[in-house]
PDB file of C-alpha atoms in Angstrom:
ATOM      1  CA  MET A   3      70.997 -17.440 -15.887  1.00 49.00           C
ATOM      2  CA  SER A   4      73.478 -15.033 -17.083  1.00 53.00           C
ATOM      3  CA  SER A   5      77.038 -15.164 -18.149  1.00 55.00           C
ATOM      4  CA  ASN A   6      78.395 -13.559 -14.763  1.00 85.00           C
ATOM      5  CA  THR A   7      76.350 -16.261 -13.077  1.00 85.00           C
ATOM      6  CA  LEU A   8      77.661 -19.204 -14.944  1.00 86.00           C
ATOM      7  CA  GLU A   9      81.226 -17.473 -14.330  1.00 88.00           C
ATOM      8  CA  ILE A  10      80.783 -17.149 -10.456  1.00 89.00           C
ATOM      9  CA  ILE A  11      79.735 -20.659 -10.152  1.00 88.00           C
ATOM     10  CA  GLN A  12      82.315 -22.122 -12.617  1.00 89.00           C
ATOM     11  CA  GLY A  13      84.893 -19.983 -10.438  1.00 89.00           C
ATOM     12  CA  LEU A  14      83.740 -21.553  -7.337  1.00 90.00           C
ATOM     13  CA  ALA A  15      83.582 -24.902  -8.612  1.00 89.00           C
ATOM     14  CA  GLN A  16      87.151 -24.990  -9.736  1.00 85.00           C
ATOM     15  CA  ALA A  17      88.200 -23.400  -6.227  1.00 83.00           C
ATOM     16  CA  ALA A  18      86.565 -26.258  -4.764  1.00 84.00           C
ATOM     17  CA  SER A  19      88.477 -29.048  -7.265  1.00 80.00           C
ATOM     18  CA  ASN A  20      91.874 -27.301  -6.334  1.00 75.00           C
ATOM     19  CA  ALA A  21      91.612 -28.612  -2.672  1.00 74.00           C
ATOM     20  CA  TYR A  22      91.977 -32.344  -3.651  1.00 62.00           C
ATOM     21  CA  ASP A  23      93.979 -34.483  -1.296  1.00 58.00           C
ATOM     22  CA  GLY A  24      97.662 -33.598  -1.596  1.00 52.00           C
ATOM     23  CA  SER A  25      97.122 -30.010  -2.743  1.00 50.00           C
ATOM     24  CA  HIS A  26      98.300 -28.801   0.177  1.00 50.00           C
ATOM     25  CA  ASP A  27     101.978 -29.918  -0.221  1.00 53.00           C
ATOM     26  CA  GLU A  28     103.639 -28.038  -2.903  1.00 60.00           C
ATOM     27  CA  ARG A  29     105.668 -31.148  -3.510  1.00 55.00           C
ATOM     28  CA  TYR A  30     102.639 -32.922  -4.659  1.00 53.00           C
ATOM     29  CA  SER A  31     100.636 -30.178  -6.195  1.00 54.00           C
ATOM     30  CA  LEU A  32     100.201 -29.922  -9.800  1.00 55.00           C
ATOM     31  CA  ASP A  33     101.179 -25.953 -10.051  1.00 62.00           C
ATOM     32  CA  GLY A  34     104.060 -26.451  -7.443  1.00 63.00           C
ATOM     33  CA  GLN A  35     102.184 -24.006  -4.753  1.00 66.00           C
ATOM     34  CA  ALA A  36     100.352 -25.503  -1.687  1.00 63.00           C
ATOM     35  CA  HIS A  37      96.533 -24.958  -1.339  1.00 58.00           C
ATOM     36  CA  LYS A  38      96.034 -25.056   2.429  1.00 61.00           C
ATOM     37  CA  VAL A  39      92.319 -25.833   3.211  1.00 60.00           C
ATOM     38  CA  GLY A  40      92.558 -26.381   6.985  1.00 59.00           C
ATOM     39  CA  LEU A  41      91.299 -29.569   6.862  1.00 64.00           C
ATOM     40  CA  ARG A  42      92.812 -32.422   9.227  1.00 56.00           C
ATOM     41  CA  ARG A  43      94.091 -34.475   6.808  1.00 55.00           C
ATOM     42  CA  GLU A  44      96.738 -31.867   5.679  1.00 55.00           C
ATOM     43  CA  GLU A  45      98.499 -32.463   9.305  1.00 60.00           C
ATOM     44  CA  GLY A  46     101.687 -34.763   9.418  1.00 58.00           C
ATOM     45  CA  HIS A  47     103.351 -36.336   6.336  1.00 55.00           C
ATOM     46  CA  PRO A  48     100.983 -37.642   3.905  1.00 53.00           C
ATOM     47  CA  ILE A  49     102.884 -40.849   3.527  1.00 52.00           C
ATOM     48  CA  LEU A  50     104.381 -41.413   6.813  1.00 52.00           C
ATOM     49  CA  ASP A  51     101.815 -40.565   9.240  1.00 52.00           C
ATOM     50  CA  SER A  52      98.472 -42.093  10.121  1.00 53.00           C
ATOM     51  CA  ARG A  53      96.091 -39.562   8.788  1.00 59.00           C
ATOM     52  CA  VAL A  54      92.512 -38.606   9.499  1.00 64.00           C
ATOM     53  CA  MET A  55      90.211 -38.754   6.226  1.00 72.00           C
ATOM     54  CA  ASP A  56      88.098 -35.685   5.840  1.00 79.00           C
ATOM     55  CA  GLY A  57      86.818 -33.967   3.164  1.00 80.00           C
ATOM     56  CA  PHE A  58      84.280 -31.786   1.351  1.00 85.00           C
ATOM     57  CA  SER A  59      82.473 -31.205  -1.549  1.00 88.00           C
ATOM     58  CA  VAL A  60      79.997 -28.651  -2.791  1.00 90.00           C
ATOM     59  CA  LYS A  61      76.797 -28.169  -4.441  1.00 92.00           C
ATOM     60  CA  PHE A  62      74.940 -25.348  -6.228  1.00 91.00           C
ATOM     61  CA  ILE A  63      71.039 -24.542  -5.883  1.00 89.00           C
ATOM     62  CA  ALA A  64      70.081 -21.350  -7.262  1.00 85.00           C
ATOM     63  CA  ASP A  65      72.121 -18.679  -5.474  1.00 87.00           C
ATOM     64  CA  THR A  66      73.195 -20.952  -2.954  1.00 90.00           C
ATOM     65  CA  ILE A  67      76.119 -23.141  -2.377  1.00 91.00           C
ATOM     66  CA  ILE A  68      76.110 -26.240  -0.065  1.00 94.00           C
ATOM     67  CA  ILE A  69      79.516 -27.072   1.402  1.00 92.00           C
ATOM     68  CA  ASN A  70      79.310 -30.524   2.602  1.00 92.00           C
ATOM     69  CA  TYR A  71      82.000 -31.795   5.303  1.00 89.00           C
ATOM     70  CA  GLN A  72      82.862 -35.318   6.228  1.00 90.00           C
ATOM     71  CA  SER A  73      85.223 -36.721   8.566  1.00 86.00           C
ATOM     72  CA  ASP A  74      86.482 -39.814  10.812  1.00 82.00           C
ATOM     73  CA  VAL A  75      86.035 -38.927  14.338  1.00 82.00           C
ATOM     74  CA  ARG A  76      86.549 -40.582  17.784  1.00 79.00           C
ATOM     75  CA  MET A  77      83.838 -41.176  20.063  1.00 83.00           C
ATOM     76  CA  LYS A  78      85.389 -38.914  22.722  1.00 81.00           C
ATOM     77  CA  ASP A  79      85.445 -35.969  20.303  1.00 80.00           C
ATOM     78  CA  VAL A  80      81.729 -36.632  19.746  1.00 84.00           C
ATOM     79  CA  LYS A  81      81.249 -36.429  23.281  1.00 85.00           C
ATOM     80  CA  ASP A  82      82.998 -33.016  23.461  1.00 87.00           C
ATOM     81  CA  PRO A  83      80.178 -30.087  24.544  1.00 88.00           C
ATOM     82  CA  LYS A  84      82.179 -28.090  21.783  1.00 91.00           C
ATOM     83  CA  PHE A  85      82.260 -30.541  18.935  1.00 89.00           C
ATOM     84  CA  ASP A  86      79.293 -28.816  17.009  1.00 90.00           C
ATOM     85  CA  GLN A  87      81.357 -25.500  17.325  1.00 92.00           C
ATOM     86  CA  GLU A  88      84.213 -27.449  15.782  1.00 88.00           C
ATOM     87  CA  ILE A  89      82.669 -28.673  12.942  1.00 88.00           C
ATOM     88  CA  GLU A  90      81.286 -25.349  12.085  1.00 92.00           C
ATOM     89  CA  ARG A  91      84.587 -24.022  12.630  1.00 90.00           C
ATOM     90  CA  MET A  92      85.897 -26.543  10.016  1.00 88.00           C
ATOM     91  CA  ILE A  93      83.117 -25.521   7.400  1.00 91.00           C
ATOM     92  CA  ASN A  94      84.124 -22.198   7.933  1.00 91.00           C
ATOM     93  CA  GLU A  95      87.608 -22.628   6.784  1.00 89.00           C
ATOM     94  CA  ILE A  96      86.447 -24.559   4.001  1.00 88.00           C
ATOM     95  CA  LYS A  97      84.444 -21.269   2.770  1.00 92.00           C
ATOM     96  CA  LYS A  98      87.279 -18.921   3.569  1.00 89.00           C
ATOM     97  CA  PHE A  99      89.594 -21.399   0.982  1.00 88.00           C
ATOM     98  CA  LEU A 100      87.069 -21.173  -1.703  1.00 90.00           C
ATOM     99  CA  GLN A 101      86.807 -17.358  -1.347  1.00 92.00           C
ATOM    100  CA  LYS A 102      90.576 -17.057  -1.265  1.00 87.00           C
ATOM    101  CA  GLU A 103      91.009 -19.632  -4.383  1.00 86.00           C
ATOM    102  CA  TYR A 104      88.181 -17.998  -6.008  1.00 90.00           C
ATOM    103  CA  LYS A 105      89.942 -14.558  -5.792  1.00 89.00           C
ATOM    104  CA  SER A 106      93.363 -16.201  -6.953  1.00 84.00           C
ATOM    105  CA  ILE A 107      91.558 -17.829 -10.056  1.00 84.00           C
ATOM    106  CA  THR A 108      89.246 -14.989 -11.152  1.00 88.00           C
ATOM    107  CA  GLY A 109      90.828 -12.028  -9.605  1.00 89.00           C
ATOM    108  CA  ASN A 110      87.594 -11.036  -8.341  1.00 89.00           C
ATOM    109  CA  ASN A 111      85.876 -11.095  -4.961  1.00 91.00           C
ATOM    110  CA  VAL A 112      83.183 -13.261  -3.771  1.00 91.00           C
ATOM    111  CA  THR A 113      81.403 -13.608  -0.486  1.00 92.00           C
ATOM    112  CA  LEU A 114      79.348 -16.454   1.068  1.00 92.00           C
ATOM    113  CA  SER A 115      76.753 -15.527   3.580  1.00 92.00           C
ATOM    114  CA  LYS A 116      75.523 -18.013   5.758  1.00 93.00           C
ATOM    115  CA  LYS A 117      71.956 -18.968   5.610  1.00 91.00           C
ATOM    116  CA  GLY A 118      71.034 -20.442   8.776  1.00 88.00           C
ATOM    117  CA  PRO A 119      72.596 -23.072  11.205  1.00 90.00           C
ATOM    118  CA  ALA A 120      74.966 -26.090   9.877  1.00 91.00           C
ATOM    119  CA  SER A 121      73.173 -29.377  10.086  1.00 93.00           C
ATOM    120  CA  MET A 122      75.094 -32.495  11.216  1.00 92.00           C
ATOM    121  CA  ILE A 123      74.687 -36.327  11.726  1.00 93.00           C
ATOM    122  CA  VAL A 124      77.117 -38.520  13.428  1.00 92.00           C
ATOM    123  CA  GLN A 125      76.738 -42.058  12.629  1.00 91.00           C
ATOM    124  CA  THR A 126      79.003 -45.357  13.867  1.00 89.00           C
ATOM    125  CA  THR A 127      79.879 -48.127  11.525  1.00 83.00           C
ATOM    126  CA  SER A 128      81.292 -50.320  14.185  1.00 81.00           C
ATOM    127  CA  ARG A 129      82.787 -50.005  17.559  1.00 80.00           C
ATOM    128  CA  VAL A 130      85.820 -48.528  15.948  1.00 75.00           C
ATOM    129  CA  ARG A 131      84.285 -46.273  13.377  1.00 80.00           C
ATOM    130  CA  THR A 132      82.364 -43.223  13.690  1.00 86.00           C
ATOM    131  CA  PHE A 133      81.796 -40.617  10.944  1.00 89.00           C
ATOM    132  CA  VAL A 134      80.287 -37.099  11.073  1.00 89.00           C
ATOM    133  CA  GLN A 135      78.648 -35.533   8.008  1.00 92.00           C
ATOM    134  CA  ALA A 136      77.681 -31.966   8.108  1.00 93.00           C
ATOM    135  CA  TYR A 137      76.583 -29.066   5.489  1.00 94.00           C
ATOM    136  CA  GLN A 138      75.814 -25.425   5.323  1.00 94.00           C
ATOM    137  CA  HIS A 139      74.112 -23.492   3.105  1.00 94.00           C
ATOM    138  CA  PHE A 140      75.944 -20.079   1.886  1.00 93.00           C
ATOM    139  CA  LYS A 141      74.306 -17.528  -0.149  1.00 92.00           C
ATOM    140  CA  ILE A 142      76.494 -16.334  -3.277  1.00 91.00           C
ATOM    141  CA  SER A 143      76.789 -12.633  -3.738  1.00 88.00           C
ATOM    142  CA  GLY A 144      77.041 -11.393  -7.229  1.00 83.00           C
ATOM    143  CA  ILE A 145      74.316 -13.776  -8.614  1.00 84.00           C
ATOM    144  CA  LYS A 146      71.202 -11.721  -9.165  1.00 80.00           C
ATOM    145  CA  ASN A 147      68.052 -12.077 -11.133  1.00 77.00           C
ATOM    146  CA  MET A 148      67.729 -15.883 -10.035  1.00 75.00           C
ATOM    147  CA  ASP A 149      64.619 -17.561  -9.588  1.00 74.00           C
ATOM    148  CA  PRO A 150      64.301 -18.737  -5.922  1.00 70.00           C
ATOM    149  CA  VAL A 151      64.050 -22.194  -4.933  1.00 70.00           C
ATOM    150  CA  LEU A 152      60.061 -22.794  -4.071  1.00 71.00           C
ATOM    151  CA  ASP A 153      58.239 -24.812  -1.649  1.00 69.00           C
ATOM    152  CA  PRO A 154      57.694 -28.342  -2.938  1.00 71.00           C
ATOM    153  CA  SER A 155      54.380 -28.635  -5.030  1.00 72.00           C
ATOM    154  CA  LYS A 156      51.246 -29.769  -3.611  1.00 73.00           C
ATOM    155  CA  ASP A 157      50.135 -33.517  -4.274  1.00 69.00           C
ATOM    156  CA  THR A 158      47.462 -33.198  -6.634  1.00 70.00           C
ATOM    157  CA  THR A 159      46.816 -36.895  -7.318  1.00 71.00           C
ATOM    158  CA  ARG A 160      45.772 -37.466  -3.505  1.00 77.00           C
ATOM    159  CA  GLU A 161      41.890 -37.067  -4.378  1.00 81.00           C
ATOM    160  CA  VAL A 162      42.375 -39.382  -7.040  1.00 79.00           C
ATOM    161  CA  THR A 163      43.737 -41.995  -5.241  1.00 81.00           C
ATOM    162  CA  ARG A 164      41.380 -41.875  -2.420  1.00 78.00           C
ATOM    163  CA  LYS A 165      38.702 -42.297  -4.938  1.00 83.00           C
ATOM    164  CA  PHE A 166      40.064 -45.326  -6.561  1.00 83.00           C
ATOM    165  CA  LEU A 167      40.896 -46.968  -3.002  1.00 78.00           C
ATOM    166  CA  SER A 168      37.062 -46.338  -2.455  1.00 79.00           C
ATOM    167  CA  GLN A 169      36.121 -48.648  -5.080  1.00 82.00           C
ATOM    168  CA  SER A 170      37.464 -51.397  -3.902  1.00 75.00           C
ATOM    169  CA  THR A 171      35.499 -53.925  -2.078  1.00 72.00           C
ATOM    170  CA  ASP A 172      35.718 -57.346  -0.319  1.00 73.00           C
ATOM    171  CA  LYS A 173      33.117 -58.859  -2.672  1.00 76.00           C
ATOM    172  CA  ARG A 174      34.246 -61.927  -4.581  1.00 78.00           C
ATOM    173  CA  PRO A 175      33.729 -62.303  -8.344  1.00 78.00           C
ATOM    174  CA  SER A 176      30.966 -64.587  -9.496  1.00 80.00           C
ATOM    175  CA  ASN A 177      33.486 -66.936 -11.108  1.00 86.00           C
ATOM    176  CA  ASP A 178      35.606 -67.638  -7.729  1.00 84.00           C
ATOM    177  CA  THR A 179      34.924 -71.332  -6.786  1.00 86.00           C
ATOM    178  CA  ARG A 180      36.840 -71.486  -3.697  1.00 86.00           C
ATOM    179  CA  LYS A 181      35.590 -72.041  -0.234  1.00 84.00           C
ATOM    180  CA  LYS A 182      34.966 -69.276   1.894  1.00 78.00           C
ATOM    181  CA  ASP A 183      37.098 -69.237   4.876  1.00 70.00           C
TER     182      ASP A 183
END
C-alpha cells in the first residue's frame, strides 16, 4: 500500500468521523462549523424534538469503500413503493458528504463510483420498532496498484473429511458388555 493510498483512506476515515451526532449544528460542533450530512436525525432541534435515529459507518476493502446506513423506519414507510429509492438517496447523500468533507480536509478531490446496487434488509424488533440496514460499495478513485479481493478459497479438507467419515462403523468394541438393543 503506497503512501498515497494511506492518505486517501485516512482522509475518508476522517471525513466519516466528522459526521458524529451533533456536528450538523455549529453550536455543538468542535470546530464551530456545521457539517450537514443529509441524515434524518439532523432535522429539528436536537434536544427538544423527538428525533429519528439514523447513522452510517464506513469500511475499507482494497480499493473499495462500503457505506453502511442504518435507520429506524415506520412500517408505512417500508410499504411505500419508493422506499428503496429513498434509502439509496440517503446513501448517495452520505457519499456526497464524504467527498465534500474529504476535499475540505485534504484539499484534494476523491471520486466514489458505485459498484453494483445497494443491498438492504428491513427487520422488526417489535410491533412498534422497525429498522433498515443498507450498504453500498463504491470504488475509490486515486487508489492504484491495489491487489483485488479474490474469490473465496476452495475447501481442500473436504476429501480428507469424507475419508475419515467413511472409516466409521456401527461395530461395537470387544470390551462393550452392554445388552444389544
